[in-house]
Amino acid sequence: MPEPRCHPALSAVLTDGELQLAGRLANASNATYITVLTTGDDQLECVYKPIRGERPLWDFPTGTLGLREVAAYEVSRAGGFDIVPVTVLIDGPLGPGSLQAWVDADAAETNALVDLVPSDQVPAEGWFAVVEGEDAQERPVSVIHADSAALRRMAVFDVLVNNADRKGGHILGSQGQVFGVDHGVCFHTDPKLRTLLWGWAGAELTDDELAAVRRVRDVTPDRLYELLAEPEIEELWLRAERLLQRGRLPRPQRGYYPAIPWPPF
């Protein structure tokens, strides 16, 4: 397994210490809390999502979203993608749930990855326009994402985990590293891929990307069996095998399932 890239959110230790609630993220779909983990003299900000605060979904089993958050971290780490902050299961102040290292996102770095701009201001090079629409004043606007190797690695990861919700707000830039958060609706056995990162649709995978997919296929963490149903793990392997055989990122499938999350940010 490759060494993780250097960033506090990839090296945090979340298994020891005292956890205190510091506030709630009001705009989150499920109960989501900012917390402070104190270990000795050290304090670390984290995101805590208690399972009992998960809103029921028609297509995902109730009480499993936190498990999927942890599974996404395990796959990211196993493949050397290193895009998911350290995420663990805990028995927290509001019961069992996921705990994830907080990413201190940089607004300029994040806007250099994905942005919403007037349609006549889409850069001619280095960006892909993936969604077009109108703003509140009925002016044409476009959702764009950068032609970035790090962001493309996230696109490959999302295909593997069958991410049903890669919004622009789930993509963060920090200290030169690209992070993805909110992976509670991943690993479904049915095709669910909904993402903004379609700029490379049909593109040939690089050697590094193929190697990361191969690591996931060949070195699936045993921990996944505690987090996902066996058919979900089998489908993860099948997605990895299909990527390796085809050697290309997929294209959106018209009429089969929504290819873009809504809202996109």
Coordinates of C-alpha atoms in Angstrom, one line a residue:
M1 CA 0.0 0.0 0.0
P2 CA 1.4 3.4 -0.9
E3 CA 2.4 5.8 1.9
P4 CA -0.4 8.4 2.5
R5 CA 0.2 11.9 1.2
C6 CA 1.3 14.3 3.9
H7 CA -1.8 16.1 5.4
P8 CA -3.1 16.3 9.0
A9 CA -6.5 14.9 7.8
L10 CA -4.8 11.8 6.5
S11 CA -2.6 11.1 9.6
A12 CA -5.0 12.0 12.4
V13 CA -5.6 9.5 15.2
L14 CA -9.2 9.4 16.2
T15 CA -9.3 6.3 18.4
D16 CA -8.4 7.9 21.7
G17 CA -9.5 11.0 23.7
E18 CA -12.5 12.8 24.9
L19 CA -15.1 14.0 22.3
Q20 CA -17.2 17.1 22.9
L21 CA -19.9 18.6 20.7
A22 CA -19.0 22.1 19.5
G23 CA -21.9 22.8 17.1
R24 CA -24.2 21.5 14.4
L25 CA -24.0 21.9 10.7
A26 CA -27.5 23.2 10.0
N27 CA -27.4 22.7 6.2
A28 CA -26.5 19.0 6.3
S29 CA -29.1 16.5 5.2
N30 CA -28.5 14.3 8.3
A31 CA -27.5 15.2 11.9
T32 CA -23.9 16.4 11.6
Y33 CA -21.8 17.9 14.4
I34 CA -18.6 19.7 14.6
T35 CA -16.7 18.2 17.6
V36 CA -13.4 18.6 19.4
L37 CA -11.4 15.5 20.2
T38 CA -9.0 16.1 23.2
T39 CA -6.1 13.8 23.7
G40 CA -3.7 15.0 26.4
D41 CA -2.7 18.5 25.4
D42 CA -3.8 18.0 21.8
Q43 CA -7.1 19.1 20.3
L44 CA -8.5 18.0 16.9
E45 CA -11.6 19.2 15.1
C46 CA -13.8 16.4 13.7
V47 CA -17.1 15.8 12.1
Y48 CA -19.4 13.4 13.9
K49 CA -22.5 11.9 12.3
P50 CA -24.5 9.8 14.8
I51 CA -26.4 6.9 13.1
R52 CA -29.6 7.7 14.9
G53 CA -29.6 11.1 13.1
E54 CA -29.6 9.6 9.6
R55 CA -32.6 10.4 7.5
P56 CA -34.2 7.2 6.1
L57 CA -33.7 6.7 2.3
W58 CA -35.8 4.6 0.0
D59 CA -32.8 3.0 -1.7
F60 CA -30.2 2.5 1.1
P61 CA -30.7 0.4 4.2
T62 CA -31.6 2.5 7.3
G63 CA -28.7 3.0 9.7
T64 CA -25.9 2.2 7.3
L65 CA -24.7 5.6 6.1
G66 CA -22.1 6.0 8.8
L67 CA -20.7 2.5 8.0
R68 CA -20.4 3.6 4.3
E69 CA -18.5 6.7 5.3
V70 CA -15.9 4.5 7.0
A71 CA -15.9 2.0 4.1
A72 CA -15.1 4.9 1.7
Y73 CA -12.1 5.8 3.8
E74 CA -10.9 2.2 3.9
V75 CA -11.1 1.9 0.1
S76 CA -9.4 5.3 -0.4
R77 CA -6.6 4.3 1.8
A78 CA -6.2 0.8 0.4
G79 CA -6.0 2.1 -3.2
G80 CA -3.7 4.9 -2.3
F81 CA -6.3 7.5 -3.5
D82 CA -5.9 9.4 -0.2
I83 CA -8.9 11.6 -0.9
V84 CA -11.1 10.7 2.2
P85 CA -10.0 12.1 5.6
V86 CA -9.4 9.6 8.4
T87 CA -12.8 8.2 9.3
V88 CA -13.7 5.7 12.1
L89 CA -16.7 4.3 13.9
I90 CA -17.2 5.5 17.5
D91 CA -19.7 5.4 20.3
G92 CA -20.0 9.1 20.6
P93 CA -22.1 11.5 22.8
L94 CA -25.2 10.8 20.7
G95 CA -24.5 7.1 20.2
P96 CA -22.7 5.1 17.5
G97 CA -21.7 7.0 14.4
S98 CA -18.9 8.0 12.1
L99 CA -16.1 10.4 13.1
Q100 CA -14.0 12.1 10.4
A101 CA -11.0 14.4 10.7
W102 CA -12.0 17.9 9.8
V103 CA -10.5 19.3 6.6
D104 CA -9.5 23.0 7.0
A105 CA -10.5 23.8 3.4
D106 CA -8.9 26.7 1.5
A107 CA -11.5 28.7 -0.4
A108 CA -9.1 29.6 -3.2
E109 CA -7.9 26.0 -3.6
T110 CA -11.4 24.7 -3.6
N111 CA -12.6 27.3 -6.2
A112 CA -9.7 26.2 -8.3
L113 CA -11.2 22.7 -8.5
V114 CA -14.9 23.3 -9.0
D115 CA -16.9 26.5 -9.5
L116 CA -20.1 28.1 -10.7
V117 CA -19.4 30.9 -13.3
P118 CA -21.3 32.9 -15.9
S119 CA -21.5 30.7 -19.1
D120 CA -19.6 33.3 -21.1
Q121 CA -16.7 33.2 -18.6
V122 CA -15.9 29.5 -18.9
P123 CA -12.1 29.3 -19.3
A124 CA -11.0 28.2 -22.7
E125 CA -8.4 25.7 -21.4
G126 CA -7.9 23.7 -18.2
W127 CA -11.6 23.4 -17.3
F128 CA -14.6 21.3 -18.3
A129 CA -18.2 22.7 -18.3
V130 CA -20.4 19.9 -17.1
V131 CA -23.8 21.5 -16.2
E132 CA -25.5 24.6 -17.7
G133 CA -28.4 26.4 -16.3
E134 CA -29.7 29.8 -15.2
D135 CA -29.2 31.8 -12.0
A136 CA -32.0 33.6 -10.0
Q137 CA -31.9 36.4 -12.5
E138 CA -32.2 34.0 -15.4
R139 CA -28.6 34.6 -16.6
P140 CA -26.8 31.6 -18.1
V141 CA -24.4 29.9 -15.7
S142 CA -22.1 26.9 -15.9
V143 CA -20.8 24.4 -13.3
I144 CA -17.2 23.8 -14.2
H145 CA -14.4 21.6 -12.8
A146 CA -10.7 21.7 -13.4
D147 CA -8.7 19.4 -15.6
S148 CA -6.6 18.3 -12.6
A149 CA -4.9 15.0 -12.1
A150 CA -5.8 15.0 -8.4
L151 CA -9.5 15.6 -9.2
R152 CA -9.4 13.0 -11.9
R153 CA -8.2 10.5 -9.3
M154 CA -11.3 11.4 -7.3
A155 CA -13.4 10.6 -10.4
V156 CA -11.9 7.1 -10.6
F157 CA -12.5 6.6 -6.9
D158 CA -16.1 7.6 -7.3
V159 CA -16.7 5.0 -10.0
L160 CA -15.2 2.3 -7.8
V161 CA -17.3 3.1 -4.7
N162 CA -20.4 3.9 -6.9
N163 CA -20.8 7.4 -5.3
A164 CA -24.3 8.6 -5.7
D165 CA -23.7 12.2 -4.5
R166 CA -20.4 13.9 -5.7
K167 CA -21.6 17.5 -5.4
G168 CA -19.3 20.5 -5.8
G169 CA -19.7 21.1 -2.0
H170 CA -18.2 17.7 -1.3
I171 CA -14.9 18.6 -3.0
L172 CA -12.4 20.4 -0.9
G173 CA -8.9 21.8 -1.5
S174 CA -6.5 22.1 1.4
Q175 CA -2.7 22.4 1.5
G176 CA -2.3 21.3 -2.1
Q177 CA -4.4 18.1 -1.4
V178 CA -7.8 17.3 -2.9
F179 CA -10.4 15.8 -0.5
G180 CA -13.8 14.3 -0.9
V181 CA -16.3 14.2 1.9
D182 CA -19.9 12.9 2.5
H183 CA -19.7 9.3 1.3
G184 CA -22.8 8.0 3.0
V185 CA -24.5 7.0 -0.2
C186 CA -21.9 4.8 -1.8
F187 CA -21.4 1.1 -2.4
H188 CA -25.0 0.4 -3.6
T189 CA -25.3 -2.8 -5.7
D190 CA -27.3 -1.0 -8.4
P191 CA -25.6 1.6 -10.6
K192 CA -25.9 4.9 -8.7
L193 CA -23.0 7.1 -10.0
R194 CA -24.0 10.7 -9.8
T195 CA -21.2 13.2 -10.0
L196 CA -20.0 16.5 -11.4
L197 CA -16.7 15.0 -12.5
W198 CA -17.7 13.9 -16.1
G199 CA -15.1 15.9 -17.8
W200 CA -13.0 12.8 -18.5
A201 CA -15.9 10.6 -19.5
G202 CA -14.5 7.9 -21.8
A203 CA -10.9 8.9 -21.2
E204 CA -8.2 6.2 -21.0
L205 CA -7.0 5.4 -17.5
T206 CA -3.4 6.2 -16.7
D207 CA -0.9 3.7 -15.3
D208 CA -1.2 5.2 -11.9
E209 CA -5.0 5.1 -11.9
L210 CA -5.0 1.5 -13.1
A211 CA -2.6 0.6 -10.3
A212 CA -4.9 2.2 -7.7
V213 CA -7.9 0.2 -9.0
R214 CA -5.8 -3.0 -9.0
R215 CA -4.9 -2.4 -5.4
V216 CA -8.5 -2.1 -4.4
R217 CA -9.4 -5.3 -6.3
D218 CA -6.5 -7.3 -4.9
V219 CA -6.1 -5.9 -1.4
T220 CA -9.7 -5.3 -0.2
P221 CA -9.4 -4.5 3.6
D222 CA -11.0 -7.2 5.8
R223 CA -12.5 -4.2 7.7
L224 CA -15.1 -3.9 4.8
Y225 CA -16.8 -7.1 5.9
E226 CA -17.7 -5.3 9.2
L227 CA -19.1 -2.3 7.3
L228 CA -20.8 -3.5 4.1
A229 CA -23.0 -6.4 3.0
E230 CA -21.2 -9.1 1.1
P231 CA -23.0 -8.4 -2.2
E232 CA -21.9 -4.8 -1.9
I233 CA -18.3 -5.9 -1.6
E234 CA -18.7 -8.3 -4.5
E235 CA -20.0 -5.4 -6.6
L236 CA -17.0 -3.3 -5.6
W237 CA -14.7 -6.0 -7.0
L238 CA -16.8 -6.2 -10.2
R239 CA -16.6 -2.5 -10.7
A240 CA -12.8 -2.6 -10.2
E241 CA -12.6 -5.5 -12.7
R242 CA -14.7 -3.7 -15.3
L243 CA -12.5 -0.6 -15.0
L244 CA -9.3 -2.7 -15.5
Q245 CA -10.8 -4.6 -18.5
R246 CA -12.1 -1.5 -20.2
G247 CA -9.2 0.7 -19.2
R248 CA -11.4 3.8 -19.5
L249 CA -13.6 6.0 -17.3
P250 CA -17.4 5.4 -18.0
R251 CA -19.7 7.7 -19.8
P252 CA -23.1 8.8 -18.5
Q253 CA -25.9 6.3 -19.4
R254 CA -28.8 8.2 -20.8
G255 CA -32.2 7.4 -19.3
Y256 CA -30.8 4.8 -16.9
Y257 CA -30.2 6.9 -13.8
P258 CA -29.5 10.6 -13.1
A259 CA -25.9 11.3 -13.9
I260 CA -25.7 14.7 -12.0
P261 CA -26.5 15.2 -8.3
W262 CA -29.1 17.8 -7.5
P263 CA -28.5 20.4 -6.4
P264 CA -25.0 20.3 -7.9
F265 CA -23.5 22.3 -5.0

